[in-house]
Amino acid sequence: MMYAIDEILWAAQLASIVEVCSKKPGNVHINRSFHDTNPFDFFAGAVALGSAFQELDRLSVGEIVLESIKARAKLTSANVNLGIILLLAPLSKAALCCDNDSDTEAIRNSLRGVLGSLSESDAVKTYEAIRMSGAGGMGRVDLYDVNEMPQGITLREAMAAASDRDSIAREYVTDFSITFELSLPSFADALERGLRLRDAAVQAFLTILSKVPDTLIFRKLGWEEAVEISGKAFEVLERGGVMTERGRKSIHNFDNFLRKKGNKRNPGTTADLVVSGIFLYFLDAIHRGLIRDLVTRW
């Protein structure tokens, strides 16, 4: 049996909510806000996914991205989930188009087809969504400028041009390697070790950050600082992460460090990549009727 639209939507919304409720260092979460963003903004963003994701069978990837951003703008002015939407839109289309062997490998096989069929129209609509969000993601480059209307390029080509400075863009040209090979396995492994959902999300966040320097930090503060922060995440994991008292103290200190410099050290791209892994895990749990037992482990 293939994944249903409702299952995909629920997984997307729940993954977004779990991410913001988890106390990831350096990010907005259930107990911490930035001066211009708070947890409610993220909850509103999760709710807003419903409008477009209910139309997965009708909308293209670019249309899903744009309609999701338009819906979110009616609930909050904060740019809280552009990266999440850019990740979940193709993943959701892939899940919907998946064959009867519904599992993550089947979704990735389907995803290759979705990414390969991205069009110039998808690029136009996604560029419009990025401009509406006022995000500093793809930026200005000689070849393709997100501030101008794309001409003669597909969305995947546009993402390829941004892949050296944006991990989310890089997912589009690597068949979502971080999501499938790092985010999902690290979240699943943390749960298998007996961690609660919120702690598993933090452990997955630290794992991704320790191996993939955050490109939002890179764009704000440079590559050297992004690499230094990845090293600090690795040190936290070496001390046990959320699984030991020493690790939890290190997370607290790491959080304080990241919140300096006016939150410019916010590993926001890493947080988005946590969502895509949780989405895949939740989608399987929902499809198999296991989600009710899972959420008792909050």
Short mmCIF file of C-alpha atoms in Angstrom, two decimals:
data_model
loop_
_atom_site.label_atom_id
_atom_site.label_comp_id
_atom_site.label_asym_id
_atom_site.label_seq_id
_atom_site.Cartn_x
_atom_site.Cartn_y
_atom_site.Cartn_z
CA MET A 1 0.00 0.00 0.00
CA MET A 2 1.36 3.44 -0.94
CA TYR A 3 1.64 6.35 1.45
CA ALA A 4 -1.54 8.41 1.72
CA ILE A 5 -1.58 12.20 1.51
CA ASP A 6 -2.84 12.43 5.10
CA GLU A 7 0.05 10.27 6.31
CA ILE A 8 2.58 12.47 4.52
CA LEU A 9 1.04 15.68 5.86
CA TRP A 10 0.87 14.41 9.42
CA ALA A 11 4.50 13.29 9.29
CA ALA A 12 5.57 16.70 7.98
CA GLN A 13 3.67 18.61 10.65
CA LEU A 14 4.71 16.35 13.53
CA ALA A 15 8.36 16.42 12.48
CA SER A 16 8.29 20.23 12.38
CA ILE A 17 6.72 20.38 15.84
CA VAL A 18 9.09 17.86 17.44
CA GLU A 19 12.08 19.76 16.05
CA VAL A 20 11.12 23.09 17.61
CA CYS A 21 10.06 21.48 20.89
CA SER A 22 13.48 19.85 21.26
CA LYS A 23 16.12 21.86 23.08
CA LYS A 24 18.72 22.02 20.32
CA PRO A 25 21.66 24.29 21.24
CA GLY A 26 21.75 27.65 19.52
CA ASN A 27 18.20 27.46 18.14
CA VAL A 28 14.72 28.65 18.98
CA HIS A 29 13.01 25.91 20.94
CA ILE A 30 10.15 25.44 23.34
CA ASN A 31 11.97 27.34 26.13
CA ARG A 32 14.05 29.84 24.13
CA SER A 33 13.28 32.58 21.63
CA PHE A 34 15.25 35.01 19.49
CA HIS A 35 14.46 38.72 19.53
CA ASP A 36 12.38 38.34 16.36
CA THR A 37 11.29 34.69 16.44
CA ASN A 38 9.58 32.50 19.01
CA PRO A 39 8.25 28.91 19.20
CA PHE A 40 4.75 29.98 18.16
CA ASP A 41 6.15 31.15 14.81
CA PHE A 42 7.35 27.60 14.20
CA PHE A 43 4.06 26.06 15.31
CA ALA A 44 2.28 28.40 12.90
CA GLY A 45 4.64 27.31 10.15
CA ALA A 46 3.85 23.65 10.83
CA VAL A 47 0.12 24.31 10.74
CA ALA A 48 0.47 26.27 7.49
CA LEU A 49 1.90 23.23 5.71
CA GLY A 50 -1.60 21.79 5.57
CA SER A 51 -2.87 24.03 2.79
CA ALA A 52 -0.36 22.95 0.15
CA PHE A 53 0.49 19.46 1.35
CA GLN A 54 -3.15 18.42 1.12
CA GLU A 55 -2.78 19.10 -2.61
CA LEU A 56 0.36 16.99 -3.12
CA ASP A 57 -1.23 15.03 -5.93
CA ARG A 58 -2.04 18.21 -7.86
CA LEU A 59 0.80 20.62 -7.14
CA SER A 60 4.37 20.53 -8.42
CA VAL A 61 7.37 20.87 -6.08
CA GLY A 62 7.70 24.57 -6.86
CA GLU A 63 4.00 25.14 -6.31
CA ILE A 64 4.13 23.33 -2.96
CA VAL A 65 7.02 25.54 -1.84
CA LEU A 66 5.34 28.76 -2.93
CA GLU A 67 1.87 27.93 -1.61
CA SER A 68 3.35 26.83 1.74
CA ILE A 69 5.18 30.13 2.09
CA LYS A 70 2.05 32.10 1.18
CA ALA A 71 0.06 30.19 3.80
CA ARG A 72 2.70 30.70 6.45
CA ALA A 73 2.80 34.44 5.73
CA LYS A 74 -0.86 34.64 6.77
CA LEU A 75 0.00 33.29 10.23
CA THR A 76 3.44 34.74 10.99
CA SER A 77 5.85 37.21 9.45
CA ALA A 78 8.88 35.24 10.63
CA ASN A 79 10.85 33.19 8.10
CA VAL A 80 10.80 30.01 10.16
CA ASN A 81 10.43 27.13 7.75
CA LEU A 82 11.62 27.90 4.22
CA GLY A 83 14.43 25.36 4.56
CA ILE A 84 12.04 22.77 5.95
CA ILE A 85 9.64 23.28 3.06
CA LEU A 86 12.44 23.06 0.49
CA LEU A 87 13.39 19.69 1.98
CA LEU A 88 9.92 18.27 2.56
CA ALA A 89 8.34 19.27 -0.75
CA PRO A 90 10.34 16.86 -2.95
CA LEU A 91 10.43 14.20 -0.23
CA SER A 92 6.65 14.33 0.06
CA LYS A 93 6.16 14.13 -3.70
CA ALA A 94 8.52 11.14 -3.73
CA ALA A 95 6.56 9.42 -0.95
CA LEU A 96 3.30 9.98 -2.80
CA CYS A 97 4.75 8.56 -6.03
CA CYS A 98 6.40 5.62 -4.25
CA ASP A 99 5.65 2.09 -5.42
CA ASN A 100 3.99 -0.57 -3.27
CA ASP A 101 7.22 -1.37 -1.43
CA SER A 102 6.76 1.52 0.96
CA ASP A 103 10.04 2.07 2.81
CA THR A 104 12.76 4.70 2.91
CA GLU A 105 14.81 3.11 0.13
CA ALA A 106 11.75 3.08 -2.11
CA ILE A 107 11.17 6.74 -1.27
CA ARG A 108 14.75 7.59 -2.22
CA ASN A 109 14.41 5.74 -5.51
CA SER A 110 11.22 7.70 -6.18
CA LEU A 111 12.98 10.91 -5.12
CA ARG A 112 15.56 10.52 -7.87
CA GLY A 113 12.74 10.69 -10.39
CA VAL A 114 11.18 13.72 -8.69
CA LEU A 115 14.47 15.62 -8.65
CA GLY A 116 15.24 14.66 -12.22
CA SER A 117 11.92 16.03 -13.43
CA LEU A 118 12.13 19.43 -11.72
CA SER A 119 11.31 22.14 -14.24
CA GLU A 120 11.97 25.78 -15.04
CA SER A 121 8.53 26.53 -13.60
CA ASP A 122 9.60 24.93 -10.31
CA ALA A 123 12.59 27.28 -10.26
CA VAL A 124 10.45 30.36 -10.93
CA LYS A 125 7.99 29.52 -8.16
CA THR A 126 10.71 28.58 -5.68
CA TYR A 127 12.63 31.80 -6.36
CA GLU A 128 9.43 33.72 -5.69
CA ALA A 129 8.99 31.87 -2.38
CA ILE A 130 12.57 32.65 -1.37
CA ARG A 131 12.12 36.33 -2.18
CA MET A 132 8.85 36.40 -0.20
CA SER A 133 10.66 34.91 2.78
CA GLY A 134 13.49 37.43 2.60
CA ALA A 135 15.87 34.55 3.22
CA GLY A 136 19.62 34.72 2.80
CA GLY A 137 19.89 31.26 1.38
CA MET A 138 20.86 31.01 -2.25
CA GLY A 139 22.10 34.59 -2.44
CA ARG A 140 23.64 36.41 -5.39
CA VAL A 141 25.97 34.56 -7.74
CA ASP A 142 27.27 35.32 -11.19
CA LEU A 143 25.33 32.54 -12.91
CA TYR A 144 21.92 32.59 -11.21
CA ASP A 145 20.63 35.38 -8.97
CA VAL A 146 17.74 34.59 -6.65
CA ASN A 147 16.78 38.27 -6.74
CA GLU A 148 15.97 38.02 -10.44
CA MET A 149 13.56 35.87 -12.41
CA PRO A 150 15.37 32.65 -13.45
CA GLN A 151 15.66 32.19 -17.17
CA GLY A 152 16.10 28.80 -18.82
CA ILE A 153 17.17 26.81 -15.74
CA THR A 154 15.47 24.08 -13.79
CA LEU A 155 15.17 24.13 -10.02
CA ARG A 156 17.78 21.41 -9.72
CA GLU A 157 20.23 23.44 -11.82
CA ALA A 158 19.60 26.46 -9.62
CA MET A 159 20.20 24.39 -6.51
CA ALA A 160 23.41 22.98 -8.00
CA ALA A 161 24.69 26.55 -8.42
CA ALA A 162 24.07 27.19 -4.70
CA SER A 163 25.26 23.81 -3.43
CA ASP A 164 28.71 24.99 -2.38
CA ARG A 165 27.27 27.38 0.20
CA ASP A 166 23.94 25.82 1.18
CA SER A 167 23.49 22.27 2.47
CA ILE A 168 19.80 22.25 1.59
CA ALA A 169 20.58 23.14 -2.02
CA ARG A 170 23.22 20.39 -1.99
CA GLU A 171 20.57 17.85 -1.04
CA TYR A 172 18.94 18.43 -4.42
CA VAL A 173 22.05 17.29 -6.27
CA THR A 174 23.03 14.40 -3.96
CA ASP A 175 19.63 12.69 -3.78
CA PHE A 176 19.29 14.00 -0.20
CA SER A 177 22.43 12.29 1.10
CA ILE A 178 22.43 14.07 4.47
CA THR A 179 18.78 13.25 5.06
CA PHE A 180 18.99 9.56 4.19
CA GLU A 181 22.54 8.76 5.28
CA LEU A 182 22.95 10.91 8.38
CA SER A 183 19.77 12.56 9.69
CA LEU A 184 17.39 9.58 9.55
CA PRO A 185 19.93 6.98 10.79
CA SER A 186 21.12 9.15 13.69
CA PHE A 187 17.56 9.85 14.84
CA ALA A 188 16.59 6.18 14.53
CA ASP A 189 19.74 5.07 16.37
CA ALA A 190 19.04 7.48 19.23
CA LEU A 191 15.52 6.09 19.62
CA GLU A 192 16.83 2.53 19.52
CA ARG A 193 19.14 3.43 22.40
CA GLY A 194 16.06 4.29 24.43
CA LEU A 195 16.14 8.07 24.19
CA ARG A 196 12.94 10.09 24.30
CA LEU A 197 11.79 11.83 21.12
CA ARG A 198 12.99 15.26 22.19
CA ASP A 199 16.41 13.92 23.22
CA ALA A 200 16.73 11.84 20.05
CA ALA A 201 16.17 15.01 18.00
CA VAL A 202 18.95 16.79 19.91
CA GLN A 203 21.32 13.85 19.48
CA ALA A 204 20.59 13.75 15.74
CA PHE A 205 21.15 17.50 15.54
CA LEU A 206 24.55 17.20 17.20
CA THR A 207 25.51 14.30 14.97
CA ILE A 208 24.68 16.17 11.78
CA LEU A 209 26.39 19.36 12.96
CA SER A 210 29.53 17.46 13.98
CA LYS A 211 29.94 16.12 10.44
CA VAL A 212 28.43 18.86 8.26
CA PRO A 213 29.41 22.48 9.02
CA ASP A 214 26.27 24.59 9.14
CA THR A 215 25.98 26.69 6.00
CA LEU A 216 23.79 29.35 7.62
CA ILE A 217 26.67 30.03 10.02
CA PHE A 218 29.08 29.88 7.08
CA ARG A 219 27.17 32.57 5.19
CA LYS A 220 27.06 34.83 8.27
CA LEU A 221 30.48 34.30 9.84
CA GLY A 222 32.65 32.42 7.37
CA TRP A 223 33.85 28.88 6.85
CA GLU A 224 36.44 28.86 9.64
CA GLU A 225 33.85 29.58 12.31
CA ALA A 226 31.39 27.06 10.85
CA VAL A 227 34.08 24.36 10.98
CA GLU A 228 35.02 25.36 14.55
CA ILE A 229 31.41 24.96 15.65
CA SER A 230 31.22 21.52 14.06
CA GLY A 231 34.29 20.60 16.08
CA LYS A 232 32.61 21.74 19.27
CA ALA A 233 29.54 19.61 18.41
CA PHE A 234 31.85 16.63 17.98
CA GLU A 235 33.37 17.30 21.42
CA VAL A 236 29.87 17.36 22.96
CA LEU A 237 29.12 13.97 21.41
CA GLU A 238 32.45 12.62 22.65
CA ARG A 239 31.27 13.50 26.15
CA GLY A 240 28.06 11.53 25.59
CA GLY A 241 25.68 14.16 24.24
CA VAL A 242 22.24 13.87 25.82
CA MET A 243 23.04 10.39 27.13
CA THR A 244 25.42 11.38 29.95
CA GLU A 245 25.48 14.03 32.65
CA ARG A 246 28.83 15.26 31.35
CA GLY A 247 27.41 15.49 27.85
CA ARG A 248 24.36 17.42 28.99
CA LYS A 249 26.57 19.95 30.77
CA SER A 250 28.54 20.30 27.55
CA ILE A 251 25.31 20.90 25.61
CA HIS A 252 24.42 23.69 28.05
CA ASN A 253 27.83 25.33 27.59
CA PHE A 254 27.66 24.85 23.83
CA ASP A 255 24.23 26.50 23.78
CA ASN A 256 25.57 29.53 25.64
CA PHE A 257 28.47 29.80 23.19
CA LEU A 258 26.19 29.63 20.15
CA ARG A 259 23.85 32.32 21.48
CA LYS A 260 26.59 34.93 21.54
CA LYS A 261 27.19 37.32 18.63
CA GLY A 262 23.50 38.12 18.33
CA ASN A 263 22.55 34.56 17.42
CA LYS A 264 24.72 34.67 14.28
CA ARG A 265 26.00 31.25 15.34
CA ASN A 266 22.51 29.79 15.01
CA PRO A 267 22.84 26.37 13.28
CA GLY A 268 19.51 26.82 11.51
CA THR A 269 20.32 24.74 8.44
CA THR A 270 21.20 21.81 10.68
CA ALA A 271 17.84 22.12 12.43
CA ASP A 272 16.07 21.95 9.06
CA LEU A 273 18.00 18.80 8.17
CA VAL A 274 16.89 17.22 11.45
CA VAL A 275 13.28 17.73 10.35
CA SER A 276 13.73 15.84 7.07
CA GLY A 277 15.12 12.79 8.88
CA ILE A 278 12.36 12.85 11.51
CA PHE A 279 9.80 13.21 8.71
CA LEU A 280 10.94 9.96 7.10
CA TYR A 281 10.93 8.15 10.45
CA PHE A 282 7.47 9.42 11.36
CA LEU A 283 6.07 8.64 7.93
CA ASP A 284 7.04 5.00 8.32
CA ALA A 285 5.69 4.92 11.90
CA ILE A 286 2.38 6.45 10.84
CA HIS A 287 2.04 4.11 7.87
CA ARG A 288 2.69 1.07 10.06
CA GLY A 289 0.36 2.20 12.84
CA LEU A 290 3.21 2.69 15.34
CA ILE A 291 3.03 6.44 15.87
CA ARG A 292 0.74 6.32 18.92
CA ASP A 293 3.24 4.22 20.85
CA LEU A 294 6.10 6.41 19.66
CA VAL A 295 4.65 9.70 20.89
CA THR A 296 4.30 8.31 24.42
CA ARG A 297 8.11 8.54 24.55
CA TRP A 298 8.15 12.31 24.44
#
